Amino acid sequence: MELPIKRPDRIVPDYSLTGDVLSFSRCQRSYRYYNGSALPPSRPVQMWYGEFIHGMMERTFRLWQDRGGLQFPLPYTAITENDMPGEPPAGTGALDLRAIGWPIEQALAHQGKFARSADARISAYERAEAAVNQLGPHLFPLIDVAERKVLGTRPLPASETHRAERAARYVLQGIIDVLGHTQLDGQPSENAIKQAIMASNPHLAGEYEIIIDYKGSRRPRVDDDPRGDWKLGEWQVQTYAWLRSQQADARPVAAGILIYVSELAPGSKEMTMLRTEMLNRWTDIAPTAGTPDYYQVNGWTPGSQANLSLPFRLQRAIRIIPVTEASMMEATAAIDGVVRAIEDCVTHERQSMQIKQSWPADSNDDDTCVACDFRVSCEHYNAT
């Protein structure tokens, strides 16, 4: 006689910092459909853009590492609207960004991921070119490893709504885009990233690790919304720092760094939103009145070229988040709260057998709703 295997009374749920925690924070129901049901998005255009930028930065760093350095700027044979995805033109050098980017496009295509339009593909290459040539000389010398997996276990806060719980702890994991290190000695440096770290941590001295995460978007507005991009980005790198601290070979982390790639090659959307945020004092990085950048922003018109200076674009693109024991505790406590909310939704659905009643449609971001395959039947989307 075959005996059934006894299921454990408790399990240890496993959560990804980006795939679960950040996705749930943007919209609970969308998270349930895509993550809980393992349904792939029908139009993974946002995934294509982010993964293309990541791929370009990582592949170029590998070339820089293998060759003992590169001569910047790397050449770029620009794409036009008539250029269909395909191999680079004949005669394109191995270090041309078109040649570096084509295998990445192929790999994404095999996964069913494509740019949403020719303009989006052109924009992705332009921003990758800016990131490699403008940021690469400062970033690559600081990198120890690209894509470092980190994980740890944390106690799950008690539920206020459900008595029966499936776990007392949970596993939290993530992948750090870039783990690097720098020597903080108070000496002047020509490295823009190191300059920014020292300015934010003038009291630190010695060798420290830095955690870097690429964001394909622009620098978000400054606010305290726990579901907004400003706060979520801060919690993300602080939690990465805590997870990294649990590893045996970890050194103290001086800062988490968010790189907003779109700020290096701003388009109409970035310029329009920057001007709005300047008027409303919603941004922490704005040009000083009377400077050329100030006149560029205020005199810019839709359709015209944005000619902002490189130092200002780097300042907008690089966000330094100092890491301390207190800041890591605050961020991980916030993440614990999100995981607790997910677990409560899981319990509610298990008891009610209803998805919509258990997982509210609560997105506060238009881009999230527009990209969602379930918006047609969503009462939240149709009410706005």
PDB file of N, CA and C in Angstrom, residues 19 21 34 66 70 80 89 101 125 134 138 151 171 184 208 210-211 225-226 236 241 245 295 317 336 344 368 374:
ATOM      1  N   GLY A  19      10.940  40.936  -7.959  1.00  0.00           N
ATOM      2  CA  GLY A  19       9.851  40.204  -8.594  1.00  0.00           C
ATOM      3  C   GLY A  19       8.610  40.095  -7.744  1.00  0.00           C
ATOM      4  N   VAL A  21       8.253  41.777  -3.991  1.00  0.00           N
ATOM      5  CA  VAL A  21       7.986  42.908  -3.108  1.00  0.00           C
ATOM      6  C   VAL A  21       7.680  44.181  -3.892  1.00  0.00           C
ATOM      7  N   TYR A  34       0.213  37.906 -12.560  1.00  0.00           N
ATOM      8  CA  TYR A  34       1.474  37.599 -13.233  1.00  0.00           C
ATOM      9  C   TYR A  34       2.362  36.664 -12.428  1.00  0.00           C
ATOM     10  N   ASP A  66      38.271  42.094 -19.820  1.00  0.00           N
ATOM     11  CA  ASP A  66      39.094  41.144 -20.569  1.00  0.00           C
ATOM     12  C   ASP A  66      40.254  41.825 -21.282  1.00  0.00           C
ATOM     13  N   LEU A  70      39.409  49.973 -21.926  1.00  0.00           N
ATOM     14  CA  LEU A  70      38.924  50.353 -23.246  1.00  0.00           C
ATOM     15  C   LEU A  70      39.167  51.835 -23.462  1.00  0.00           C
ATOM     16  N   THR A  80      18.728  54.122 -37.593  1.00  0.00           N
ATOM     17  CA  THR A  80      17.706  55.011 -38.126  1.00  0.00           C
ATOM     18  C   THR A  80      16.354  54.307 -38.096  1.00  0.00           C
ATOM     19  N   PRO A  89      25.809  46.713 -39.847  1.00  0.00           N
ATOM     20  CA  PRO A  89      26.300  46.894 -41.221  1.00  0.00           C
ATOM     21  C   PRO A  89      27.707  46.322 -41.394  1.00  0.00           C
ATOM     22  N   GLY A 101      25.564  45.255 -29.153  1.00  0.00           N
ATOM     23  CA  GLY A 101      24.150  45.137 -28.827  1.00  0.00           C
ATOM     24  C   GLY A 101      23.402  44.062 -29.586  1.00  0.00           C
ATOM     25  N   TYR A 125      19.181  52.236 -27.742  1.00  0.00           N
ATOM     26  CA  TYR A 125      20.585  52.268 -28.154  1.00  0.00           C
ATOM     27  C   TYR A 125      21.229  53.601 -27.778  1.00  0.00           C
ATOM     28  N   GLN A 134      29.505  57.689 -21.112  1.00  0.00           N
ATOM     29  CA  GLN A 134      29.536  58.767 -20.124  1.00  0.00           C
ATOM     30  C   GLN A 134      29.725  58.234 -18.706  1.00  0.00           C
ATOM     31  N   HIS A 138      33.713  56.009 -15.270  1.00  0.00           N
ATOM     32  CA  HIS A 138      33.647  56.205 -13.823  1.00  0.00           C
ATOM     33  C   HIS A 138      33.237  54.927 -13.095  1.00  0.00           C
ATOM     34  N   LEU A 151      20.865  36.547  -0.422  1.00  0.00           N
ATOM     35  CA  LEU A 151      19.625  36.094   0.208  1.00  0.00           C
ATOM     36  C   LEU A 151      19.813  35.992   1.708  1.00  0.00           C
ATOM     37  N   VAL A 171      12.126  33.724   3.350  1.00  0.00           N
ATOM     38  CA  VAL A 171      13.404  33.917   2.663  1.00  0.00           C
ATOM     39  C   VAL A 171      13.264  35.113   1.733  1.00  0.00           C
ATOM     40  N   LEU A 184      37.862  55.246   0.468  1.00  0.00           N
ATOM     41  CA  LEU A 184      37.480  56.603   0.870  1.00  0.00           C
ATOM     42  C   LEU A 184      38.592  57.156   1.747  1.00  0.00           C
ATOM     43  N   TYR A 208      35.448  50.421   1.440  1.00  0.00           N
ATOM     44  CA  TYR A 208      34.035  50.100   1.580  1.00  0.00           C
ATOM     45  C   TYR A 208      33.488  49.488   0.293  1.00  0.00           C
ATOM     46  N   ILE A 210      30.274  49.129  -2.367  1.00  0.00           N
ATOM     47  CA  ILE A 210      29.160  49.920  -2.872  1.00  0.00           C
ATOM     48  C   ILE A 210      28.227  48.991  -3.650  1.00  0.00           C
ATOM     49  N   ILE A 211      26.948  49.272  -3.564  1.00  0.00           N
ATOM     50  CA  ILE A 211      25.928  48.481  -4.241  1.00  0.00           C
ATOM     51  C   ILE A 211      25.251  49.366  -5.266  1.00  0.00           C
ATOM     52  N   ASP A 225       5.976  58.824  -0.338  1.00  0.00           N
ATOM     53  CA  ASP A 225       4.996  57.793  -0.654  1.00  0.00           C
ATOM     54  C   ASP A 225       5.670  56.419  -0.577  1.00  0.00           C
ATOM     55  N   PRO A 226       5.228  55.531   0.326  1.00  0.00           N
ATOM     56  CA  PRO A 226       5.881  54.229   0.450  1.00  0.00           C
ATOM     57  C   PRO A 226       5.719  53.348  -0.778  1.00  0.00           C
ATOM     58  N   GLN A 236      15.062  49.404  -1.694  1.00  0.00           N
ATOM     59  CA  GLN A 236      15.660  48.296  -2.438  1.00  0.00           C
ATOM     60  C   GLN A 236      17.158  48.196  -2.174  1.00  0.00           C
ATOM     61  N   ALA A 241      21.865  45.953   0.800  1.00  0.00           N
ATOM     62  CA  ALA A 241      23.001  46.121   1.703  1.00  0.00           C
ATOM     63  C   ALA A 241      22.870  45.196   2.914  1.00  0.00           C
ATOM     64  N   SER A 245      25.270  42.045   3.897  1.00  0.00           N
ATOM     65  CA  SER A 245      25.935  41.979   5.199  1.00  0.00           C
ATOM     66  C   SER A 245      25.834  40.591   5.829  1.00  0.00           C
ATOM     67  N   TYR A 295      19.024  77.753 -18.144  1.00  0.00           N
ATOM     68  CA  TYR A 295      18.387  78.337 -19.329  1.00  0.00           C
ATOM     69  C   TYR A 295      18.002  77.263 -20.344  1.00  0.00           C
ATOM     70  N   ALA A 317      21.765  61.572 -12.923  1.00  0.00           N
ATOM     71  CA  ALA A 317      21.723  60.122 -13.127  1.00  0.00           C
ATOM     72  C   ALA A 317      22.174  59.341 -11.903  1.00  0.00           C
ATOM     73  N   ASP A 336       9.471  43.891   5.332  1.00  0.00           N
ATOM     74  CA  ASP A 336       8.726  42.917   6.142  1.00  0.00           C
ATOM     75  C   ASP A 336       7.226  43.207   6.085  1.00  0.00           C
ATOM     76  N   ASP A 344      -1.029  37.934   3.910  1.00  0.00           N
ATOM     77  CA  ASP A 344      -2.436  38.115   4.278  1.00  0.00           C
ATOM     78  C   ASP A 344      -3.346  37.923   3.073  1.00  0.00           C
ATOM     79  N   THR A 368       1.947  51.527 -15.157  1.00  0.00           N
ATOM     80  CA  THR A 368       1.678  50.158 -14.731  1.00  0.00           C
ATOM     81  C   THR A 368       0.361  49.666 -15.291  1.00  0.00           C
ATOM     82  N   PHE A 374      -4.658  42.930 -17.961  1.00  0.00           N
ATOM     83  CA  PHE A 374      -5.956  42.702 -17.333  1.00  0.00           C
ATOM     84  C   PHE A 374      -6.716  44.004 -17.082  1.00  0.00           C
TER      85      PHE A 374
END
